[in-house]
Coordinates of C-alpha atoms in Angstrom, one line a residue:
M1 CA 19.9 11.4 23.0
A2 CA 22.5 10.0 20.6
V3 CA 25.0 7.7 22.0
D4 CA 28.7 7.4 21.3
S5 CA 28.9 3.6 21.0
G6 CA 31.9 3.1 18.9
L7 CA 29.4 1.9 16.1
S8 CA 28.7 5.3 14.6
S9 CA 26.8 5.1 11.3
P10 CA 27.3 7.0 8.2
L11 CA 23.5 7.4 8.3
G12 CA 23.8 9.6 11.4
P13 CA 24.3 9.3 15.2
P14 CA 22.2 6.5 16.6
A15 CA 19.8 7.2 19.4
C16 CA 20.8 4.2 21.5
E17 CA 23.1 1.1 21.5
K18 CA 20.3 -1.1 19.9
D19 CA 19.9 1.5 17.1
A20 CA 23.6 1.5 16.5
K21 CA 23.6 -2.2 15.8
A22 CA 20.7 -1.9 13.4
L23 CA 22.3 1.0 11.5
Q24 CA 25.6 -1.0 11.4
F25 CA 23.6 -4.0 9.9
I26 CA 22.2 -1.7 7.2
E27 CA 25.7 -0.5 6.4
E28 CA 27.0 -4.0 6.1
M29 CA 24.2 -5.3 3.8
T30 CA 24.4 -2.3 1.5
R31 CA 28.3 -2.1 1.1
N32 CA 28.5 -5.2 -1.1
P33 CA 25.0 -6.1 -2.1
D34 CA 26.2 -8.4 -5.0
Q35 CA 28.2 -10.6 -2.6
V36 CA 25.1 -10.8 -0.3
Q37 CA 22.9 -11.6 -3.2
E38 CA 25.2 -14.4 -4.4
K39 CA 25.1 -15.9 -0.8
I40 CA 21.3 -15.6 -0.5
L41 CA 20.7 -17.3 -3.9
A42 CA 23.1 -20.2 -2.9
E43 CA 21.3 -20.6 0.4
I44 CA 17.9 -20.7 -1.2
L45 CA 19.1 -23.2 -3.9
S46 CA 20.8 -25.4 -1.4
Q47 CA 17.7 -25.4 0.9
N48 CA 15.2 -26.0 -1.9
G49 CA 17.4 -27.9 -4.4
E50 CA 15.5 -31.2 -3.7
T51 CA 12.0 -29.7 -4.2
E52 CA 9.9 -31.0 -7.0
Y53 CA 9.8 -27.5 -8.7
L54 CA 13.6 -27.1 -9.0
Q55 CA 14.2 -30.8 -9.8
R56 CA 12.2 -30.1 -13.0
F57 CA 14.9 -27.8 -14.3
K58 CA 17.8 -30.2 -13.7
L59 CA 20.1 -27.9 -11.8
A60 CA 22.0 -31.0 -10.5
G61 CA 22.8 -29.4 -7.2
A62 CA 24.2 -26.2 -8.8
T63 CA 23.8 -23.1 -6.6
D64 CA 25.4 -20.5 -8.9
R65 CA 23.7 -17.7 -10.6
D66 CA 24.6 -18.5 -14.2
T67 CA 23.2 -22.1 -14.0
F68 CA 20.1 -20.8 -12.2
K69 CA 19.5 -18.0 -14.7
S70 CA 20.0 -20.4 -17.7
K71 CA 17.8 -23.1 -16.5
V72 CA 15.0 -21.7 -14.4
P73 CA 12.3 -19.7 -16.2
V74 CA 10.8 -16.4 -15.2
V75 CA 7.1 -17.0 -14.1
T76 CA 3.9 -15.4 -13.1
Y77 CA 1.3 -16.4 -10.5
E78 CA -0.7 -18.2 -13.3
D79 CA 2.3 -20.4 -14.0
L80 CA 2.6 -21.5 -10.3
Q81 CA -1.1 -21.8 -9.6
P82 CA -1.4 -25.5 -10.3
D83 CA 1.5 -26.3 -7.8
I84 CA 0.1 -23.8 -5.2
Q85 CA -3.4 -25.4 -5.6
R86 CA -1.8 -28.9 -4.9
I87 CA -0.3 -27.5 -1.7
A88 CA -3.7 -25.9 -0.7
N89 CA -5.5 -29.2 -1.4
G90 CA -3.2 -31.1 1.0
D91 CA -0.2 -32.4 -0.9
R92 CA 2.6 -32.1 1.8
S93 CA 5.5 -33.3 -0.4
P94 CA 8.2 -30.7 -1.0
I95 CA 6.8 -29.1 -4.1
L96 CA 8.1 -25.5 -3.8
S97 CA 9.9 -25.5 -0.5
S98 CA 11.8 -28.1 1.5
H99 CA 10.5 -26.5 4.7
P100 CA 6.8 -27.2 5.4
I101 CA 4.4 -24.5 4.1
S102 CA 3.1 -23.0 7.3
E103 CA 0.3 -20.8 5.8
F104 CA -0.8 -18.9 2.8
L105 CA -0.6 -15.2 2.6
T106 CA -3.3 -13.7 0.4
S107 CA -3.1 -10.7 -1.9
S108 CA -5.2 -7.7 -1.0
G109 CA -8.3 -9.0 -2.7
T110 CA -9.0 -5.8 -4.6
S111 CA -7.8 -6.8 -8.0
A112 CA -10.0 -8.8 -10.5
G113 CA -10.5 -12.5 -10.0
E114 CA -9.6 -14.5 -7.0
R115 CA -7.2 -13.6 -4.4
K116 CA -3.7 -15.0 -4.8
L117 CA -2.4 -17.6 -2.3
M118 CA 1.3 -17.0 -1.5
P119 CA 2.8 -19.9 0.3
T120 CA 5.1 -19.1 3.2
I121 CA 7.3 -20.8 5.8
H122 CA 7.6 -20.2 9.5
E123 CA 11.2 -18.9 9.3
E124 CA 10.0 -16.1 6.9
W125 CA 8.6 -14.2 9.8
D126 CA 12.0 -14.0 11.3
R127 CA 13.3 -12.4 8.1
R128 CA 10.3 -10.0 8.0
Q129 CA 10.7 -9.1 11.7
K130 CA 14.4 -8.2 11.0
L131 CA 13.2 -5.6 8.4
Y132 CA 10.6 -4.2 11.0
S133 CA 13.4 -3.8 13.6
L134 CA 15.3 -1.5 11.3
L135 CA 12.5 1.0 10.8
M136 CA 12.6 2.9 14.2
P137 CA 16.4 3.2 14.3
V138 CA 16.3 5.0 11.0
M139 CA 13.3 7.1 12.0
N140 CA 15.1 8.1 15.2
L141 CA 17.8 9.7 13.2
Y142 CA 15.3 12.3 11.9
V143 CA 12.7 12.6 14.7
P144 CA 14.2 12.8 18.2
G145 CA 12.3 11.9 21.3
L146 CA 9.9 9.2 20.1
D147 CA 10.6 7.2 23.3
K148 CA 8.8 9.9 25.2
G149 CA 5.4 9.2 23.9
K150 CA 3.2 6.8 21.9
G151 CA 2.1 5.9 18.4
L152 CA -1.6 6.0 17.4
Y153 CA -1.7 3.4 14.7
F154 CA -4.9 2.0 13.2
L155 CA -4.1 -1.7 12.7
F156 CA -6.5 -4.4 11.9
V157 CA -6.9 -8.2 11.4
K158 CA -9.5 -10.0 9.5
S159 CA -11.0 -13.5 10.0
E160 CA -8.9 -16.0 8.3
T161 CA -10.0 -18.8 6.0
K162 CA -8.7 -22.3 5.6
T163 CA -7.6 -24.2 2.5
P164 CA -8.8 -27.8 2.0
S165 CA -5.6 -28.9 3.5
G166 CA -6.4 -27.1 6.7
L167 CA -3.6 -24.5 6.1
V168 CA -4.6 -20.9 7.1
A169 CA -5.0 -18.3 4.3
R170 CA -4.9 -14.7 5.5
P171 CA -3.4 -11.3 4.5
V172 CA 0.3 -10.8 5.4
L173 CA -0.5 -8.3 8.1
T174 CA -3.1 -10.4 9.8
G175 CA -0.5 -13.2 9.8
Y176 CA 2.1 -10.8 11.4
Y177 CA -0.2 -9.4 14.1
R178 CA -1.3 -13.0 15.0
S179 CA 2.3 -14.2 15.1
E180 CA 4.3 -14.6 18.3
H181 CA 6.8 -12.0 16.8
F182 CA 4.0 -9.4 17.3
K183 CA 2.1 -10.7 20.3
K184 CA 5.3 -11.4 22.3
R185 CA 7.4 -8.6 21.1
P186 CA 9.8 -7.2 23.7
Y187 CA 9.0 -3.7 25.2
D188 CA 10.6 -1.1 23.1
P189 CA 10.2 2.6 24.4
Y190 CA 10.5 3.8 20.8
N191 CA 7.6 1.7 19.6
V192 CA 4.7 1.9 22.0
Y193 CA 1.2 1.8 20.7
T194 CA -1.8 3.5 22.2
S195 CA -4.0 0.5 21.2
P196 CA -3.9 -2.6 23.3
D197 CA -3.2 -5.9 21.4
E198 CA -6.8 -6.9 22.2
A199 CA -8.2 -4.0 20.1
I200 CA -5.9 -4.7 17.2
L201 CA -6.6 -8.5 17.2
C202 CA -10.3 -8.1 17.3
V203 CA -11.9 -9.4 14.0
D204 CA -14.9 -7.1 14.1
S205 CA -13.8 -4.0 12.2
F206 CA -16.2 -1.7 14.1
Q207 CA -15.3 -2.8 17.5
S208 CA -11.5 -2.8 16.6
M209 CA -11.7 0.8 15.1
Y210 CA -13.9 2.1 18.0
A211 CA -11.5 0.8 20.7
Q212 CA -8.4 2.0 18.9
M213 CA -9.9 5.5 18.3
L214 CA -11.1 5.6 22.0
C215 CA -7.6 4.8 23.2
G216 CA -6.1 7.4 21.0
L217 CA -8.4 10.0 22.3
L218 CA -7.8 9.0 26.0
M219 CA -4.0 9.3 25.4
H220 CA -4.2 12.3 23.0
K221 CA -1.4 14.3 24.7
E222 CA 0.9 11.3 24.6
V223 CA 0.6 10.6 20.9
L224 CA 3.7 11.6 18.9
R225 CA 2.8 10.0 15.6
V226 CA -0.4 8.9 13.9
G227 CA -0.5 6.1 11.3
A228 CA -2.0 3.2 9.4
V229 CA -0.7 0.9 6.7
F230 CA -2.1 2.8 3.8
A231 CA -3.2 6.5 3.6
S232 CA -6.7 5.3 2.8
G233 CA -6.8 3.4 6.2
L234 CA -6.0 6.7 8.1
L235 CA -8.6 8.6 6.2
R236 CA -11.2 5.9 7.1
A237 CA -10.3 6.4 10.8
I238 CA -10.8 10.1 10.5
R239 CA -14.1 9.5 8.8
F240 CA -15.0 7.2 11.7
L241 CA -14.2 10.0 14.2
Q242 CA -16.6 12.3 12.2
V243 CA -19.4 9.8 12.5
H244 CA -18.9 8.5 16.1
W245 CA -17.3 11.4 18.0
Q246 CA -20.5 12.0 20.1
Q247 CA -20.6 8.4 21.5
L248 CA -16.8 8.4 22.0
A249 CA -17.1 11.7 24.0
H250 CA -20.0 10.1 26.1
D251 CA -17.8 7.1 26.9
I252 CA -15.0 9.4 28.1
S253 CA -17.4 11.6 30.0
T254 CA -19.0 8.6 31.9
G255 CA -16.0 6.2 31.9
I256 CA -18.4 3.6 30.7
L257 CA -17.7 1.7 27.4
N258 CA -20.2 1.7 24.5
P259 CA -22.4 -1.4 24.9
K260 CA -21.9 -2.1 21.2
I261 CA -18.4 -3.2 22.1
T262 CA -19.2 -6.7 23.0
D263 CA -15.9 -8.6 22.5
P264 CA -14.8 -9.7 26.0
S265 CA -11.1 -9.4 25.3
V266 CA -11.5 -5.8 24.0
R267 CA -13.6 -4.8 27.0
E268 CA -11.0 -6.3 29.3
G269 CA -8.1 -4.6 27.4
L270 CA -9.9 -1.2 27.8
A271 CA -10.8 -1.8 31.4
G272 CA -7.6 -0.2 32.8
I273 CA -7.5 2.6 30.3
L274 CA -11.0 4.0 30.2
K275 CA -11.5 6.5 33.2
P276 CA -14.1 9.2 33.3
S277 CA -12.9 12.7 32.2
Q278 CA -15.4 15.5 31.6
E279 CA -12.6 17.9 30.7
L280 CA -11.4 15.5 27.9
A281 CA -14.9 14.9 26.7
D282 CA -15.6 18.6 26.5
F283 CA -12.4 19.1 24.6
I284 CA -13.5 16.4 22.0
I285 CA -17.0 17.9 21.7
Q286 CA -15.5 21.4 21.2
E287 CA -13.2 20.2 18.4
C288 CA -15.6 18.0 16.6
S289 CA -19.1 19.6 17.0
G290 CA -18.4 22.8 14.8
G291 CA -18.2 20.9 11.6
N292 CA -14.7 22.2 10.9
W293 CA -12.4 19.2 10.3
E294 CA -9.4 21.1 8.9
R295 CA -6.2 20.2 10.9
I296 CA -8.3 17.9 13.1
I297 CA -5.4 15.5 13.5
T298 CA -3.1 18.1 15.1
R299 CA -6.0 19.8 17.0
I300 CA -6.9 16.5 18.7
W301 CA -3.3 15.1 19.0
P302 CA -1.3 18.3 19.2
N303 CA 2.1 16.7 19.7
T304 CA 2.0 14.7 16.5
K305 CA 5.3 14.9 14.7
Y306 CA 4.4 13.1 11.5
L307 CA 2.0 10.7 9.8
D308 CA 3.2 7.2 9.2
V309 CA 1.4 6.0 6.1
I310 CA 2.1 4.7 2.7
V311 CA 1.5 7.6 0.1
T312 CA 3.5 6.3 -2.9
G313 CA 2.1 4.9 -6.0
A314 CA -1.7 5.0 -6.2
M315 CA -1.9 6.2 -2.6
A316 CA -0.4 9.6 -3.6
Q317 CA -3.8 10.9 -4.5
Y318 CA -4.7 11.0 -0.8
I319 CA -2.0 13.6 0.1
P320 CA -4.1 16.7 -0.3
T321 CA -6.8 15.2 1.9
L322 CA -4.2 14.1 4.5
D323 CA -2.7 17.6 4.4
Y324 CA -6.2 19.1 4.9
F325 CA -6.8 16.9 8.1
S326 CA -3.3 17.3 9.5
G327 CA -2.3 20.9 8.6
G328 CA 0.5 19.6 6.3
I329 CA 2.7 17.8 8.9
P330 CA 5.3 15.4 7.3
L331 CA 4.2 12.1 5.7
A332 CA 6.6 9.3 6.4
C333 CA 6.8 6.2 4.1
T334 CA 9.0 3.8 5.9
M335 CA 9.1 0.4 4.1
Y336 CA 8.3 -1.4 0.8
A337 CA 6.7 -4.9 1.1
S338 CA 4.2 -7.2 -0.3
S339 CA 2.6 -10.6 0.4
E340 CA 5.4 -12.4 -1.5
C341 CA 8.3 -10.8 0.2
Y342 CA 9.4 -7.8 2.3
F343 CA 11.8 -5.8 0.1
G344 CA 13.4 -2.8 1.8
L345 CA 13.1 0.5 3.6
N346 CA 13.2 4.2 3.2
L347 CA 16.5 5.6 4.6
K348 CA 15.1 9.1 4.4
P349 CA 11.6 8.6 5.8
M350 CA 10.9 12.3 6.2
S351 CA 11.5 13.1 2.5
K352 CA 8.6 14.5 0.4
P353 CA 6.2 11.8 -0.9
S354 CA 7.3 12.6 -4.5
E355 CA 10.9 11.9 -3.5
V356 CA 10.5 8.7 -1.5
S357 CA 13.0 6.0 -2.5
Y358 CA 13.4 2.5 -1.0
T359 CA 16.7 0.8 -0.4
I360 CA 16.2 -2.8 -1.2
M361 CA 17.9 -5.0 1.5
P362 CA 19.8 -7.7 -0.3
N363 CA 19.3 -10.2 2.6
M364 CA 15.5 -10.4 2.1
G365 CA 15.5 -12.6 -1.0
Y366 CA 17.2 -12.8 -4.4
F367 CA 16.3 -10.0 -6.6
E368 CA 16.4 -9.6 -10.3
F369 CA 15.2 -6.8 -12.6
L370 CA 13.4 -7.0 -15.9
P371 CA 14.0 -3.8 -17.9
H372 CA 10.7 -2.1 -18.5
D373 CA 10.1 -0.5 -21.8
P374 CA 6.4 0.2 -22.4
S375 CA 7.0 0.5 -26.2
A376 CA 8.7 -2.9 -26.5
P377 CA 6.7 -5.9 -27.9
P378 CA 5.5 -8.3 -25.2
L379 CA 7.8 -11.1 -24.1
S380 CA 7.4 -14.5 -25.7
R381 CA 8.2 -17.9 -24.4
D382 CA 10.7 -18.3 -27.3
S383 CA 12.7 -15.1 -26.3
P384 CA 13.2 -15.3 -22.6
P385 CA 13.8 -11.9 -21.0
R386 CA 17.4 -10.8 -20.0
L387 CA 17.2 -9.9 -16.3
V388 CA 19.6 -7.6 -14.4
D389 CA 21.0 -8.3 -11.0
L390 CA 20.4 -5.9 -8.1
A391 CA 24.0 -4.5 -8.3
D392 CA 23.8 -3.9 -12.0
V393 CA 20.7 -1.7 -12.4
E394 CA 21.2 1.8 -13.9
V395 CA 20.0 5.1 -12.4
G396 CA 17.0 6.6 -14.3
K397 CA 15.8 3.3 -15.8
E398 CA 12.6 1.4 -15.0
Y399 CA 12.5 -2.2 -14.1
E400 CA 9.8 -4.8 -13.2
L401 CA 10.8 -6.6 -9.9
V402 CA 11.4 -10.4 -10.1
I403 CA 12.0 -12.3 -6.8
T404 CA 13.3 -15.7 -5.6
T405 CA 12.4 -16.4 -2.0
Y406 CA 13.2 -19.0 0.7
A407 CA 9.6 -19.9 0.7
G408 CA 9.8 -21.3 -2.8
L409 CA 9.0 -18.6 -5.3
C410 CA 11.6 -18.8 -8.1
R411 CA 12.1 -15.9 -10.5
Y412 CA 8.6 -14.8 -9.8
R413 CA 7.3 -11.5 -11.5
V414 CA 5.8 -9.4 -8.7
G415 CA 4.3 -6.9 -11.1
D416 CA 5.7 -3.7 -9.5
I417 CA 7.5 -1.2 -11.8
L418 CA 10.4 0.5 -10.1
Q419 CA 12.7 3.3 -11.1
V420 CA 16.3 3.5 -9.9
T421 CA 16.9 6.9 -8.3
G422 CA 20.4 6.5 -6.8
F423 CA 22.5 4.3 -4.4
H424 CA 23.1 4.0 -0.7
N425 CA 26.7 2.7 -0.6
S426 CA 26.5 0.1 -3.4
A427 CA 22.8 -0.7 -2.9
P428 CA 20.3 0.7 -5.4
Q429 CA 17.5 2.9 -4.3
F430 CA 14.1 2.6 -6.1
Q431 CA 11.0 4.8 -6.5
F432 CA 7.8 2.8 -6.7
I433 CA 6.2 3.9 -9.9
R434 CA 3.1 1.7 -10.3
R435 CA 1.7 -1.8 -10.6
K436 CA 2.2 -3.2 -14.1
N437 CA -1.3 -3.1 -15.5
V438 CA -3.5 -1.4 -18.0
L439 CA -6.6 0.1 -16.4
L440 CA -8.6 1.5 -19.3
S441 CA -8.7 0.7 -23.0
I442 CA -11.5 1.4 -25.5
D443 CA -9.6 0.8 -28.7
S444 CA -5.9 0.8 -29.3
D445 CA -5.5 3.2 -26.2
K446 CA -3.9 1.9 -23.0
T447 CA -4.1 3.9 -19.9
D448 CA -2.3 2.7 -16.8
E449 CA -2.8 3.7 -13.2
A450 CA 0.1 6.3 -13.0
E451 CA -1.3 8.0 -16.1
L452 CA -4.8 8.1 -14.8
Q453 CA -3.7 9.4 -11.6
K454 CA -1.7 12.2 -13.3
A455 CA -4.8 13.1 -15.3
V456 CA -6.9 13.3 -12.1
E457 CA -4.3 15.4 -10.4
N458 CA -4.1 17.9 -13.4
A459 CA -7.9 18.2 -13.6
S460 CA -8.2 18.7 -9.9
L461 CA -6.1 21.9 -10.1
L462 CA -9.2 23.6 -11.7
L463 CA -10.9 22.9 -8.4
R464 CA -8.4 24.9 -6.2
E465 CA -10.1 28.3 -6.5
F466 CA -13.3 26.6 -5.2
N467 CA -11.4 25.2 -2.2
T468 CA -12.4 21.7 -3.4
S469 CA -10.5 18.6 -3.8
V470 CA -11.0 15.0 -5.2
V471 CA -11.1 12.7 -2.2
E472 CA -11.4 9.5 -4.1
Y473 CA -11.9 8.2 -7.6
T474 CA -12.3 5.2 -9.7
S475 CA -13.0 4.5 -13.4
F476 CA -14.3 2.2 -16.1
A477 CA -14.3 1.8 -19.8
D478 CA -17.9 2.2 -21.0
T479 CA -18.1 0.2 -24.2
K480 CA -22.0 0.2 -24.2
T481 CA -21.9 3.6 -26.0
I482 CA -20.7 3.9 -29.6
P483 CA -18.0 4.9 -29.6
G484 CA -16.9 3.8 -26.1
H485 CA -15.7 6.3 -23.5
Y486 CA -13.9 6.6 -20.3
V487 CA -16.1 7.2 -17.2
I488 CA -14.4 8.6 -14.0
Y489 CA -16.3 8.6 -10.7
W490 CA -15.2 11.4 -8.4
E491 CA -16.0 12.0 -4.7
L492 CA -15.4 15.7 -3.9
L493 CA -14.5 17.4 -0.7
V494 CA -16.2 20.8 -1.0
K495 CA -14.9 22.9 1.9
D496 CA -17.0 25.9 1.2
P497 CA -20.5 24.8 0.0
S498 CA -21.3 28.5 -1.0
N499 CA -18.4 28.4 -3.5
S500 CA -18.7 25.0 -5.0
P501 CA -17.4 24.3 -8.5
T502 CA -19.7 25.3 -11.3
D503 CA -20.9 22.9 -14.0
T504 CA -18.7 24.6 -16.6
V505 CA -15.6 24.1 -14.4
L506 CA -16.5 20.4 -14.0
K507 CA -16.8 20.0 -17.8
Q508 CA -13.4 21.7 -18.1
C509 CA -12.1 19.0 -15.7
C510 CA -13.2 16.3 -18.2
L511 CA -11.2 18.1 -20.9
A512 CA -8.2 18.6 -18.6
M513 CA -8.1 14.9 -18.0
E514 CA -8.2 14.2 -21.6
E515 CA -5.4 16.6 -22.4
S516 CA -3.3 14.7 -19.8
L517 CA -3.8 11.3 -21.5
N518 CA -1.4 9.7 -24.0
T519 CA -1.3 10.5 -27.7
V520 CA -2.9 7.2 -28.7
Y521 CA -6.0 8.2 -26.6
R522 CA -6.1 11.7 -28.1
Q523 CA -5.7 10.4 -31.6
G524 CA -8.7 8.1 -31.0
R525 CA -10.8 11.0 -29.8
V526 CA -9.7 13.5 -32.6
A527 CA -8.7 11.7 -35.7
D528 CA -10.2 8.2 -35.5
N529 CA -13.5 9.0 -33.6
S530 CA -12.8 5.6 -31.9
I531 CA -13.3 7.1 -28.3
G532 CA -16.1 9.3 -27.1
P533 CA -15.8 12.3 -24.8
L534 CA -14.6 11.5 -21.3
E535 CA -17.3 11.5 -18.6
I536 CA -17.0 12.5 -14.9
R537 CA -19.7 11.3 -12.5
V538 CA -19.7 13.1 -9.2
V539 CA -20.9 10.8 -6.4
K540 CA -22.2 11.5 -2.9
S541 CA -19.9 11.9 0.1
G542 CA -19.2 8.6 1.7
T543 CA -19.7 6.5 -1.5
F544 CA -16.2 5.2 -1.4
E545 CA -16.6 4.3 2.2
E546 CA -19.5 2.1 1.2
L547 CA -17.4 0.6 -1.7
M548 CA -14.7 -0.4 0.9
D549 CA -17.3 -1.9 3.3
Y550 CA -18.7 -3.9 0.4
A551 CA -15.2 -5.2 -0.5
I552 CA -14.5 -6.1 3.2
S553 CA -17.8 -8.0 3.4
R554 CA -16.6 -10.0 0.5
G555 CA -13.3 -10.9 2.2
A556 CA -10.9 -8.0 1.4
S557 CA -8.5 -7.1 4.3
I558 CA -9.2 -3.7 5.9
N559 CA -5.5 -3.3 6.3
Q560 CA -4.5 -4.0 2.7
Y561 CA -7.7 -2.6 1.0
K562 CA -7.0 -0.3 -1.8
V563 CA -9.7 1.5 -3.9
P564 CA -9.7 -0.2 -7.3
R565 CA -8.7 2.4 -9.9
C566 CA -10.9 0.5 -12.4
V567 CA -14.1 -1.3 -11.8
N568 CA -16.2 -3.7 -13.8
F569 CA -17.9 -5.8 -11.3
T570 CA -21.7 -5.3 -11.7
P571 CA -22.7 -4.9 -8.0
I572 CA -19.9 -2.3 -7.5
M573 CA -21.0 -0.4 -10.7
E574 CA -24.6 -0.4 -9.5
L575 CA -23.6 0.9 -6.0
L576 CA -21.6 3.7 -7.7
D577 CA -24.3 4.6 -10.1
S578 CA -26.9 4.8 -7.5
R579 CA -24.9 7.4 -5.7
V580 CA -24.3 9.8 -8.6
L581 CA -25.2 13.4 -8.0
S582 CA -24.3 14.9 -11.3
T583 CA -22.6 14.0 -14.6
Y584 CA -20.3 16.0 -17.0
F585 CA -18.9 15.3 -20.4
S586 CA -15.8 16.9 -22.1
P587 CA -17.0 19.9 -24.0
A588 CA -14.4 19.7 -26.7
A589 CA -11.9 17.4 -28.3
P590 CA -8.3 17.4 -26.7
H591 CA -5.3 18.7 -28.6
W592 CA -3.6 16.2 -31.0
T593 CA -1.5 16.8 -34.0
P594 CA -0.7 14.1 -36.8
E595 CA 3.1 14.9 -36.5
R596 CA 3.0 13.0 -33.1
R597 CA 1.6 9.8 -34.7
R598 CA 3.9 6.8 -34.5
T599 CA 4.2 4.7 -37.6
D600 CA 6.6 2.1 -36.2

């Protein structure tokens, strides 16, 4: 029930006094973001002005924007790596931050090369916790009554490593779940999980998933929202249910926990929750035994109001599968964050995935924006880029995000491409477009993640009449053939095996993908003969599950794992190729006309 607190927010009537204060904070931060940003930068430069890194640029104590921008360069991880390595090796002098580095937050580990180590400081968790505290007050504006039930969230930690200095290195979410902010969080009726902390904090991914799924089933009528960090994580949980429902039902029937759950803390955490219920066991058997998994989420958890998962960027390709398993209930994307910094939140969390925009909170760090023009020549050291402040970005334009943080990153290129969609008060709102990278290239062609995903989406439209969808995909540029060609691995969900797609249709999917690719690619196919016909390799069901297991066995975080949209690591290639059921090539050349050829 909304309260009349005297702190009414333009966002809507708050659900409680605590929410009113959170919404008021959002309003305060977004009314004059430029002033907030100026203050944040001055604080960061005052705090870190004596560090070795900033001393190199002779700021002489200056904390204003003009001096900072004129003297401090824009950098990438490779530029900072020597300094980060010194910290990792035990140099405790104030290199990047005047505050002691408390740990390293690792990147997701799915990109090529080693995982990045992002130094952080203890106080940064306070800042991140502040952003977390704003999510439910916003959600409560759109979904009433969330204090009357629980959230089934599949959250995981992974075992952490240590650098030579003894500092911990772990994914950001593992760091958060292990922090006092999470473990000693105050009770909040709007944010109660079905999973006990012991299940979330178990490093064995099987035992953790089993315990969390079991708790979700035991409390199935209390669940009002189901979620994971990424859409892929929620689909992994549904796959787990498909494989293990019989054992889970047995545990519920007998009230005795599966002996494979050996972690003492998990067993203790479940001791007061697992009670025998033949009625519930029969219900699970009835829903899972028939082989029909359509709407399984809302059949098992009938009071679910929305799915809380990230489905923007590369995660958008999971939307059809999530809709299949949920019956099309709303998908909520609540926040925008990375290992380097937490950025902002979605003030309209129930909007369609294609319309999701994030409002960057100007108190989280100092933000600059590099105008992104794919046709522009690459930046050189001799011509430094002209960056735009948060308050000065323009609607419709794309930018690469550049951040300066309290933990010591200065003018650091995150690599995310964002497009300005509008404003809340004076604070800009951004749509996440993609990571700044090129996935595939055979010749002069360059295909990025967004373009590849669009091509997959367009091709998959041909599968609709067969009630089939693309569950997962990845790619590689096969340069062993002459000419080289794009290879796309597809895992399909065929809902009616008696009406599966024909070979002819799958060949047409190859051509549909090529028609969706850029003019440079199509010119290479048609006029230059520098690129061969695109190939689709259909792999067995469960192949991408194996790919994830392999990545996790090599140190990737189960929370932050994203299927790589391009692969070139030999063991992964061998795994994929060993699971191929059939292959198809484009039967014709895509459309291309010389008039489109660029001469500049």
